[in-house]
Coordinates of C-alpha atoms in Angstrom, one line a residue:
M87 CA 0.0 0.0 0.0
K88 CA 1.0 3.6 -0.5
N89 CA 2.8 5.2 2.5
I90 CA 0.1 7.2 4.3
R91 CA 2.8 9.5 5.6
E92 CA 4.4 10.2 2.2
E93 CA 2.3 13.3 1.4
R94 CA 2.8 15.3 4.5
I95 CA 3.0 18.8 6.1
L96 CA 5.8 20.0 8.3
I97 CA 4.9 22.5 11.1
L98 CA 7.8 24.6 12.4
D99 CA 7.1 25.7 16.0
F100 CA 8.0 29.2 17.1
G101 CA 6.7 28.7 20.6
S102 CA 3.0 29.1 20.4
Q103 CA 0.9 27.6 23.1
V104 CA -1.5 26.2 20.5
T105 CA 0.9 24.8 17.9
A106 CA -0.4 21.3 18.6
L107 CA -3.8 22.5 17.6
I108 CA -2.5 23.2 14.1
A109 CA -1.3 19.6 13.8
R110 CA -4.6 18.3 15.1
R111 CA -6.6 20.3 12.5
I112 CA -4.3 19.1 9.7
R113 CA -4.7 15.5 10.9
E114 CA -8.5 15.9 11.0
I115 CA -8.4 16.9 7.4
G116 CA -6.8 13.6 6.7
I117 CA -3.1 14.6 6.2
Y118 CA -0.1 13.4 8.2
C119 CA 2.0 16.2 9.8
E120 CA 4.7 16.6 12.4
I121 CA 5.9 19.4 14.6
L122 CA 9.5 20.3 14.7
P123 CA 11.3 23.3 16.5
Y124 CA 11.8 26.3 14.2
D125 CA 15.6 25.9 14.4
T126 CA 15.6 22.3 13.3
D127 CA 18.7 21.4 11.4
T128 CA 18.6 22.2 7.7
N129 CA 19.2 18.6 6.7
D130 CA 16.3 17.4 8.8
I131 CA 14.0 20.0 7.2
Q132 CA 15.1 18.9 3.8
N133 CA 14.9 15.2 4.5
F134 CA 11.3 15.5 5.9
A135 CA 10.3 16.0 2.3
A136 CA 7.2 18.0 3.1
K137 CA 4.6 18.9 0.5
G138 CA 3.8 22.1 2.5
I139 CA 5.2 23.9 5.5
I140 CA 3.3 25.8 8.2
L141 CA 5.1 28.4 10.4
S142 CA 3.4 28.6 13.8
G143 CA 2.7 31.6 16.1
G144 CA 5.0 32.5 19.0
P145 CA 5.5 34.9 21.9
E146 CA 8.5 36.8 20.5
S147 CA 8.8 40.1 18.6
V148 CA 10.2 39.8 15.1
H149 CA 11.8 43.3 15.2
L150 CA 13.9 42.4 18.3
E151 CA 17.6 41.5 17.6
N152 CA 17.6 37.9 18.9
S153 CA 14.1 36.9 17.8
P154 CA 13.6 33.5 16.1
K155 CA 14.3 33.5 12.4
I156 CA 13.0 31.3 9.6
N157 CA 15.6 28.9 8.2
P158 CA 16.1 30.0 4.5
V159 CA 15.8 26.4 3.4
V160 CA 12.1 26.6 4.0
F161 CA 11.8 28.8 1.0
Q162 CA 14.4 27.1 -1.1
L163 CA 12.4 23.9 -1.1
R164 CA 9.8 25.6 -3.3
V165 CA 6.8 24.1 -1.5
P166 CA 3.8 26.1 -0.3
V167 CA 4.3 27.9 3.0
L168 CA 1.7 29.3 5.4
G169 CA 2.7 31.7 8.2
I170 CA 0.4 32.0 11.2
C171 CA 0.6 35.1 13.5
Y172 CA 4.4 35.3 14.3
G173 CA 5.0 33.0 11.4
M174 CA 3.4 35.6 9.1
Q175 CA 5.5 38.4 10.6
A176 CA 8.7 36.4 10.4
M177 CA 8.0 35.7 6.7
A178 CA 7.3 39.4 6.1
A179 CA 10.6 40.3 7.7
H180 CA 12.5 37.6 5.8
F181 CA 11.4 39.0 2.4
G182 CA 12.1 42.6 3.3
G183 CA 8.8 43.8 4.7
K184 CA 8.4 45.7 7.9
V185 CA 7.0 44.6 11.3
E186 CA 6.3 47.1 14.0
A187 CA 5.3 47.0 17.6
G188 CA 1.7 48.0 17.7
G189 CA 0.1 50.7 19.7
A190 CA -3.5 50.7 21.0
E191 CA -4.8 51.2 17.5
N192 CA -3.0 48.1 16.1
R193 CA -3.1 45.5 18.8
E194 CA -5.8 42.8 18.6
F195 CA -6.6 40.3 21.3
G196 CA -9.8 38.3 20.8
Y197 CA -12.4 38.4 18.1
A198 CA -11.9 40.6 15.1
E199 CA -13.8 41.0 11.8
V200 CA -11.7 40.7 8.7
D201 CA -12.6 41.4 5.0
F202 CA -11.0 38.7 2.9
D203 CA -10.2 38.5 -0.8
K204 CA -12.3 35.4 -1.8
N205 CA -10.3 35.2 -5.0
S206 CA -7.3 34.0 -3.1
P207 CA -6.8 30.2 -3.1
L208 CA -6.6 30.4 0.7
F209 CA -10.2 31.7 1.1
Q210 CA -12.0 30.4 -2.0
G211 CA -15.4 28.8 -1.3
I212 CA -15.5 29.5 2.4
D213 CA -17.4 32.0 4.5
I214 CA -14.9 33.4 7.0
R215 CA -15.2 36.7 8.7
K216 CA -14.9 36.5 12.5
V217 CA -11.4 35.4 13.5
W218 CA -9.4 35.1 16.7
M219 CA -6.5 37.5 16.9
S220 CA -3.6 37.6 19.5
H221 CA -1.0 40.0 18.5
G222 CA 0.7 43.2 19.6
D223 CA 3.1 43.5 16.6
F224 CA 1.8 44.0 13.1
V225 CA 3.1 43.9 9.5
S226 CA 3.2 47.6 8.4
V227 CA 4.9 47.3 5.0
L228 CA 4.4 44.4 2.6
P229 CA 7.4 42.6 1.1
E230 CA 8.0 43.1 -2.6
N231 CA 5.6 41.0 -4.8
F232 CA 3.2 40.3 -1.9
S233 CA -0.4 41.5 -1.9
V234 CA -3.0 42.0 0.8
I235 CA -5.8 39.4 0.9
G236 CA -7.3 40.3 4.3
K237 CA -7.7 43.4 6.4
S238 CA -9.3 44.2 9.7
Q239 CA -10.0 47.5 11.4
N240 CA -6.8 47.4 13.4
A241 CA -4.7 45.4 10.9
P242 CA -4.6 46.7 7.4
I243 CA -2.5 43.7 6.5
A244 CA -4.3 40.9 8.2
A245 CA -3.4 38.4 5.5
F246 CA -1.1 38.4 2.5
E247 CA 0.0 36.2 -0.3
N248 CA 2.7 35.8 -3.0
K249 CA 0.7 33.6 -5.4
E250 CA 3.7 33.0 -7.7
K251 CA 5.8 31.5 -4.9
N252 CA 2.8 29.9 -3.1
L253 CA 3.6 31.9 0.1
Y254 CA 0.7 32.9 2.4
G255 CA 0.4 34.6 5.8
V256 CA -2.4 35.2 8.2
Q257 CA -2.3 37.4 11.3
F258 CA -5.1 35.4 13.0
H259 CA -5.2 31.9 14.4
P260 CA -7.2 29.5 12.1
E261 CA -6.4 26.5 14.3
V262 CA -8.5 27.7 17.3
S263 CA -12.3 27.0 17.4
H264 CA -13.0 30.7 17.9
T265 CA -12.1 31.4 14.2
E266 CA -15.0 30.8 11.8
N267 CA -14.2 28.0 9.4
G268 CA -10.6 28.1 10.3
T269 CA -10.2 24.4 9.5
E270 CA -11.7 25.0 6.1
M271 CA -9.0 27.6 5.4
L272 CA -6.3 25.1 6.5
R273 CA -8.1 22.5 4.2
N274 CA -7.7 24.9 1.3
F275 CA -4.0 25.3 2.0
A276 CA -3.4 21.6 2.4
L277 CA -5.6 20.2 -0.4
K278 CA -5.8 22.9 -3.0
I279 CA -2.5 24.8 -2.6
C280 CA -0.3 21.9 -1.6
G281 CA -2.2 19.4 -3.7
I282 CA -2.1 16.7 -1.0
N283 CA -4.4 13.6 -1.3
P284 CA -5.9 13.0 2.2
R285 CA -5.2 9.4 3.2
W286 CA -4.5 9.8 7.0
N287 CA -7.4 7.9 8.8
S288 CA -7.7 5.2 11.4
S289 CA -8.4 2.4 8.9
N290 CA -5.3 3.2 6.8
F291 CA -3.2 3.7 10.0
I292 CA -4.1 0.3 11.3
E293 CA -3.2 -1.4 8.0
D294 CA 0.0 0.5 7.8
A295 CA 0.9 -0.1 11.5
V296 CA 0.3 -3.8 11.4
A297 CA 2.5 -4.2 8.3
K298 CA 5.3 -2.2 10.0
I299 CA 5.0 -4.2 13.3
K300 CA 5.3 -7.5 11.4
T301 CA 8.4 -6.2 9.5
Q302 CA 10.0 -4.7 12.6
I303 CA 9.4 -7.7 14.9
G304 CA 9.9 -10.5 12.5
E305 CA 8.2 -13.9 12.7
E306 CA 9.5 -15.4 15.9
E307 CA 10.4 -12.7 18.5
K308 CA 8.1 -11.8 21.4
V309 CA 6.9 -8.5 22.7
L310 CA 6.3 -7.4 26.3
L311 CA 3.8 -4.7 27.1
A312 CA 2.7 -3.2 30.5
L313 CA -1.1 -3.1 30.3
S314 CA -2.7 -0.7 32.6
G315 CA -6.2 -0.6 31.2
G316 CA -5.7 3.0 30.1
V317 CA -6.5 4.1 26.6
D318 CA -2.9 4.1 25.2
S319 CA -1.7 0.8 26.5
S320 CA -5.1 -0.9 25.7
V321 CA -5.1 0.3 22.0
A322 CA -1.4 -0.6 21.7
A323 CA -2.1 -4.1 23.0
V324 CA -4.9 -4.8 20.6
L325 CA -2.9 -3.4 17.6
L326 CA 0.1 -5.5 18.5
H327 CA -2.1 -8.6 19.0
R328 CA -3.6 -8.1 15.5
A329 CA 0.0 -8.0 14.1
I330 CA 1.8 -10.8 16.0
G331 CA -0.9 -12.7 17.9
E332 CA 0.2 -14.9 20.9
R333 CA 3.8 -13.5 20.6
L334 CA 2.5 -10.5 22.6
V335 CA 2.8 -10.9 26.3
C336 CA 1.1 -8.3 28.5
V337 CA 1.8 -7.7 32.2
F338 CA -1.0 -6.2 34.3
V339 CA 0.0 -5.1 37.8
D340 CA -3.0 -4.8 40.1
T341 CA -1.8 -2.2 42.6
G342 CA -4.9 -2.2 44.7
L343 CA -5.3 1.4 43.7
L344 CA -7.7 0.9 40.8
R345 CA -11.4 1.6 40.3
L346 CA -14.0 -0.8 41.5
N347 CA -13.7 -4.2 39.8
E348 CA -11.3 -2.8 37.2
G349 CA -8.8 -5.6 37.5
D350 CA -11.4 -8.3 36.9
D351 CA -13.0 -6.2 34.0
L352 CA -9.6 -5.8 32.3
M353 CA -8.8 -9.5 32.4
K354 CA -12.3 -10.3 31.0
I355 CA -11.9 -7.9 28.1
F356 CA -8.3 -8.7 27.1
A357 CA -7.7 -12.2 28.3
E358 CA -11.1 -13.8 27.9
N359 CA -12.8 -11.9 25.1
L360 CA -9.9 -10.8 23.0
G361 CA -7.6 -13.8 23.7
I362 CA -4.6 -11.7 24.5
N363 CA -1.9 -13.3 26.7
V364 CA -2.1 -11.2 30.0
I365 CA -0.2 -12.0 33.1
R366 CA -2.0 -10.6 36.2
V367 CA 0.2 -9.7 39.1
N368 CA -1.8 -9.2 42.3
A369 CA 0.5 -6.7 44.2
Q370 CA -2.0 -5.0 46.4
D371 CA -0.4 -6.1 49.7
R372 CA 3.0 -5.1 48.4
Y373 CA 1.9 -1.6 47.5
F374 CA 0.0 -1.0 50.8
Q375 CA 3.2 -2.1 52.8
K376 CA 5.4 0.3 50.7
L377 CA 3.0 3.2 51.2
A378 CA 2.4 2.7 54.9
G379 CA 3.1 5.9 56.8
I380 CA 3.7 8.0 53.6
S381 CA 1.6 11.1 53.4
D382 CA 3.5 13.4 51.0
P383 CA 1.9 13.3 47.5
E384 CA 5.2 13.3 45.5
D385 CA 6.7 10.6 47.7
K386 CA 3.6 8.5 47.1
R387 CA 3.9 9.0 43.3
K388 CA 7.6 8.0 43.4
I389 CA 6.9 4.9 45.4
I390 CA 4.1 3.8 43.2
G391 CA 6.1 4.3 40.0
A392 CA 9.3 2.7 41.4
E393 CA 7.4 -0.4 42.7
F394 CA 5.7 -0.8 39.3
I395 CA 9.1 -0.8 37.5
K396 CA 10.4 -3.4 40.0
I397 CA 7.5 -5.7 39.5
F398 CA 7.6 -5.3 35.8
E399 CA 11.3 -6.2 35.7
E400 CA 10.7 -9.2 37.8
E401 CA 8.0 -10.5 35.5
A402 CA 10.1 -9.7 32.4
R403 CA 13.0 -11.7 33.8
K404 CA 10.8 -14.7 34.6
L405 CA 9.8 -14.8 30.9
G406 CA 13.3 -14.9 29.7
D407 CA 12.9 -15.1 25.9
I408 CA 11.4 -11.6 25.4
K409 CA 13.2 -9.4 22.9
W410 CA 11.0 -6.3 22.6
L411 CA 9.4 -3.8 25.0
A412 CA 6.2 -2.1 23.7
Q413 CA 5.1 1.2 25.1
G414 CA 1.9 3.3 24.6
T415 CA 3.9 6.4 23.8
I416 CA 1.7 8.9 21.8
Y417 CA 2.6 12.0 19.8
P418 CA 2.2 14.6 22.6
D419 CA 4.7 12.6 24.7
V420 CA 7.2 12.7 21.7
I421 CA 6.7 16.5 21.3
E422 CA 7.2 17.1 25.0
S423 CA 10.2 14.8 25.3
A424 CA 11.9 16.5 22.3
A425 CA 11.2 19.9 23.7
A426 CA 12.6 18.9 27.1
K427 CA 15.8 17.7 25.4
S428 CA 16.2 20.9 23.3
G429 CA 15.5 23.1 26.3
K430 CA 12.9 25.1 24.3
A431 CA 9.8 24.3 26.3
K432 CA 9.0 26.5 29.2
V433 CA 6.8 23.9 31.0
I434 CA 7.4 20.2 30.3
K435 CA 5.7 17.3 32.2
S436 CA 7.6 14.1 32.9
H437 CA 6.1 11.1 31.3
H438 CA 6.5 7.4 32.1
N439 CA 6.6 6.3 28.4
V440 CA 9.4 8.3 26.9
G441 CA 12.6 6.9 28.4
G442 CA 10.7 5.4 31.4
L443 CA 12.0 1.9 32.0
P444 CA 15.5 0.8 32.9
A445 CA 18.1 0.4 30.1
D446 CA 19.5 -2.8 31.7
M447 CA 16.4 -4.7 30.7
N448 CA 18.2 -5.0 27.3
L449 CA 15.0 -4.9 25.3
K450 CA 14.4 -3.3 21.9
L451 CA 11.7 -0.6 21.9
I452 CA 8.5 -0.6 19.8
E453 CA 6.0 2.3 20.1
P454 CA 3.2 1.6 17.6
L455 CA 1.1 4.7 18.6
R456 CA 3.9 7.3 18.7
D457 CA 2.5 9.2 15.7
L458 CA -1.0 9.7 17.1
F459 CA -2.7 12.3 19.2
K460 CA -5.0 11.0 21.9
D461 CA -8.2 11.6 19.9
E462 CA -6.7 9.6 17.0
V463 CA -5.7 6.8 19.4
R464 CA -9.4 6.6 20.5
K465 CA -10.6 6.4 16.9
V466 CA -8.1 3.6 16.2
G467 CA -9.3 1.8 19.3
V468 CA -13.0 2.0 18.1
E469 CA -11.8 0.7 14.6
L470 CA -10.1 -2.2 16.4
G471 CA -13.3 -3.1 18.2
L472 CA -12.7 -1.8 21.7
A473 CA -15.8 -0.4 23.4
A474 CA -16.2 3.4 23.1
K475 CA -17.3 3.5 26.8
M476 CA -13.8 2.3 27.7
L477 CA -11.9 4.4 25.3
Y478 CA -13.7 7.7 26.2
R479 CA -13.6 7.3 29.9
H480 CA -12.5 10.3 32.0
P481 CA -8.7 10.6 32.7
F482 CA -7.4 8.5 35.6
P483 CA -4.1 9.3 37.2
G484 CA -1.1 6.9 36.8
P485 CA -0.7 6.4 40.5
G486 CA -4.5 5.6 40.7
L487 CA -6.3 6.1 43.9
G488 CA -3.0 6.7 45.7
V489 CA -3.3 10.4 44.8
R490 CA -7.0 10.6 45.5
I491 CA -6.6 9.4 49.0
L492 CA -5.2 12.4 50.9
G493 CA -2.5 11.6 53.4
E494 CA -1.5 8.0 54.1
V495 CA -2.8 5.3 51.8
K496 CA -4.5 2.3 53.5
A497 CA -6.3 -0.7 52.0
E498 CA -9.5 0.2 53.9
Y499 CA -9.4 3.8 52.6
A500 CA -9.0 2.6 49.0
E501 CA -12.0 0.3 49.4
L502 CA -14.2 3.1 50.7
L503 CA -13.1 5.5 48.0
R504 CA -13.6 2.9 45.3
R505 CA -17.2 2.3 46.3
A506 CA -18.0 6.0 46.6
D507 CA -16.4 6.8 43.3
D508 CA -18.3 4.0 41.6
I509 CA -21.6 5.3 42.9
F510 CA -20.8 8.8 41.6
I511 CA -19.8 7.7 38.2
R512 CA -22.7 5.3 37.7
A513 CA -25.1 8.1 38.7
L514 CA -23.5 10.4 36.1
Y515 CA -24.2 7.8 33.4
R516 CA -27.8 7.3 34.6
A517 CA -28.4 11.0 34.5
D518 CA -26.8 11.4 31.1
L519 CA -24.2 13.8 32.6
Y520 CA -21.0 11.7 32.3
D521 CA -20.2 12.9 28.7
K522 CA -21.2 16.5 29.6
V523 CA -18.3 16.8 32.1
S524 CA -14.7 16.4 31.3
Q525 CA -13.6 14.6 34.5
A526 CA -15.4 13.4 37.6
F527 CA -14.2 11.5 40.6
A528 CA -14.3 11.1 44.4
V529 CA -11.6 12.1 46.9
F530 CA -11.1 10.5 50.3
L531 CA -10.4 12.9 53.1
P532 CA -8.5 11.5 56.1
V533 CA -10.8 13.3 58.6
K534 CA -13.8 12.1 60.5
S535 CA -17.1 13.9 60.9
V536 CA -20.1 13.3 63.2
G537 CA -23.2 11.8 61.5
V538 CA -26.5 10.5 62.6
M539 CA -27.8 7.1 61.4
G540 CA -31.3 6.2 62.8
D541 CA -31.1 6.8 66.6
G542 CA -27.3 6.6 66.8
R543 CA -24.4 8.9 66.2
R544 CA -21.5 8.0 63.9
Y545 CA -18.0 9.4 63.6
D546 CA -16.9 8.4 60.1
F547 CA -14.9 9.6 57.1
V548 CA -15.6 12.3 54.5
V549 CA -15.4 12.1 50.7
A550 CA -15.4 15.0 48.3
L551 CA -16.9 14.8 44.8
R552 CA -15.2 16.6 42.0
A553 CA -16.5 17.3 38.5
V554 CA -15.0 19.8 36.0
E555 CA -15.6 21.2 32.6
T556 CA -12.6 21.9 30.4
I557 CA -11.3 21.9 26.8
D558 CA -7.5 21.5 27.3
F559 CA -7.2 20.6 31.1
M560 CA -4.9 23.6 31.5
T561 CA -7.8 25.5 32.9
A562 CA -11.1 24.2 34.2
R563 CA -14.3 25.3 35.8
W564 CA -16.2 23.3 38.3
A565 CA -19.3 21.6 36.8
N566 CA -22.6 23.1 37.9
L567 CA -24.3 19.7 38.5
P568 CA -28.0 19.8 39.5
Y569 CA -28.6 20.0 43.3
D570 CA -31.2 17.1 43.1
F571 CA -28.5 15.0 41.4
L572 CA -25.9 15.8 44.1
D573 CA -28.5 15.1 46.8
E574 CA -29.2 11.7 45.3
V575 CA -25.5 10.8 45.0
S576 CA -24.7 11.9 48.6
R577 CA -27.6 9.9 50.0
E578 CA -26.6 6.8 48.1
I579 CA -23.0 7.0 49.2
I580 CA -23.8 7.6 52.9
N581 CA -26.5 4.8 52.9
S582 CA -24.4 2.3 50.9
V583 CA -20.8 2.8 52.1
E584 CA -20.4 2.1 55.7
G585 CA -17.6 4.2 57.0
I586 CA -18.6 7.4 55.2
S587 CA -20.8 9.9 57.1
R588 CA -20.5 13.0 55.0
V589 CA -20.2 14.0 51.3
V590 CA -19.0 17.5 50.1
Y591 CA -18.8 18.9 46.5
D592 CA -15.7 20.8 45.3
I593 CA -16.5 24.1 43.7
S594 CA -12.9 25.3 43.0
G595 CA -11.8 26.2 39.5
K596 CA -8.4 25.7 37.9
P597 CA -6.7 28.0 38.7
P598 CA -6.3 28.5 41.6
A599 CA -6.9 24.9 42.4
T600 CA -5.7 21.9 40.4
I601 CA -8.1 19.3 38.9
E602 CA -6.7 16.5 41.1
W603 CA -6.3 17.2 44.8
E604 CA -2.8 15.8 45.0

């Protein structure tokens, strides 16, 4: 089959907070793309063999001395180039135009109305007027042989083109949802201007990935995968099983910190229904012993992670004849890892997949999902036959209930929390509210509160319910769940879970709070 990555777009990142959104929009159109730093080596840019290049936005000012510059090879490749916000300004400066710091009359932050030249290939056939601006600087003088194709009240050069060289620039952000038909504009660039045939979809990806796995692994070697039940490891497991069958061996470590019945459910789905070879390690007692007396959240995370690696190593060595280690690394992990190594990212999260397990395991690494964003992983999972209810579950922290039990983690606390959380989640499903919130869960508080049951008084524990609405999980607002619903959940928890006498609801946003409590 034809390589589904052959006709592709390169996105050069100048530091925008929403560069990944550009990539997601291009992928949604059906075209493979990758993000590389703006100062990527010339040979790497050439060898990428892009059919088109997009220059992202960024926080810098083009007219400052040490501002990021566009590598000249971008224009020497003679492929279409689209500059967005800073990318447009940098393109203007590169070709001799002028960029100035804007005063109050030129700055635009938020919605703006733009008049577009519908004869430009960039805007043909689409209705686009309201756009999202975020700029202080502006292009004041066009480069030679460029023409204006968009203007707003504050930006007389809101978009430009050099049709002969297939160069385009827009001052606004087409990748964000606030811009009307921004994805359609990107579609025009990718399909009409770059002439790319959209072939990037879940069916083609699966066919391509299975063929690659077979070639990479060969016909005899075995692959080991840590199966957590999360989206990434689950989809990776089913994809690998489709490619190599029983030569895939999964290790599932039951930490005792999972949701209600999750270990049994995982074994039923993967081992019984799908026929995947899964080794279950019941390590609950081991974890609770290690966590005894530990209250600091970061210490708990480290202990849980380190113990997992120890157990996984032990199981790997028992098997003996394993040659490959599979990981559920996905594309955001790759981007963040690359940024961390280059020192370009301002805030980088550590991730267990990229460089996580010890090198002395002496296993070759395979990462079948490393080209996919999370939403693409879910689509592939659905295509592979996994239940959408499992794939679209709310996020669950790697350390599990260990960071939803405040203070010391004990087996009895985990059991109380598991049952309370299950009641809350099942109630959300019943009320058709689960998919209307982005994340919901219960938190165990290590304090006791007086309660009254019948004619007697009780002195039992407190749980907090948390539900948030968010788009990107960087900010969030607490979900305004109906009072009647919260009343029903509270009564069911207190009546059903002996040991809990009080339920509270968290109404803190992010910021100032975080989504998780620890």
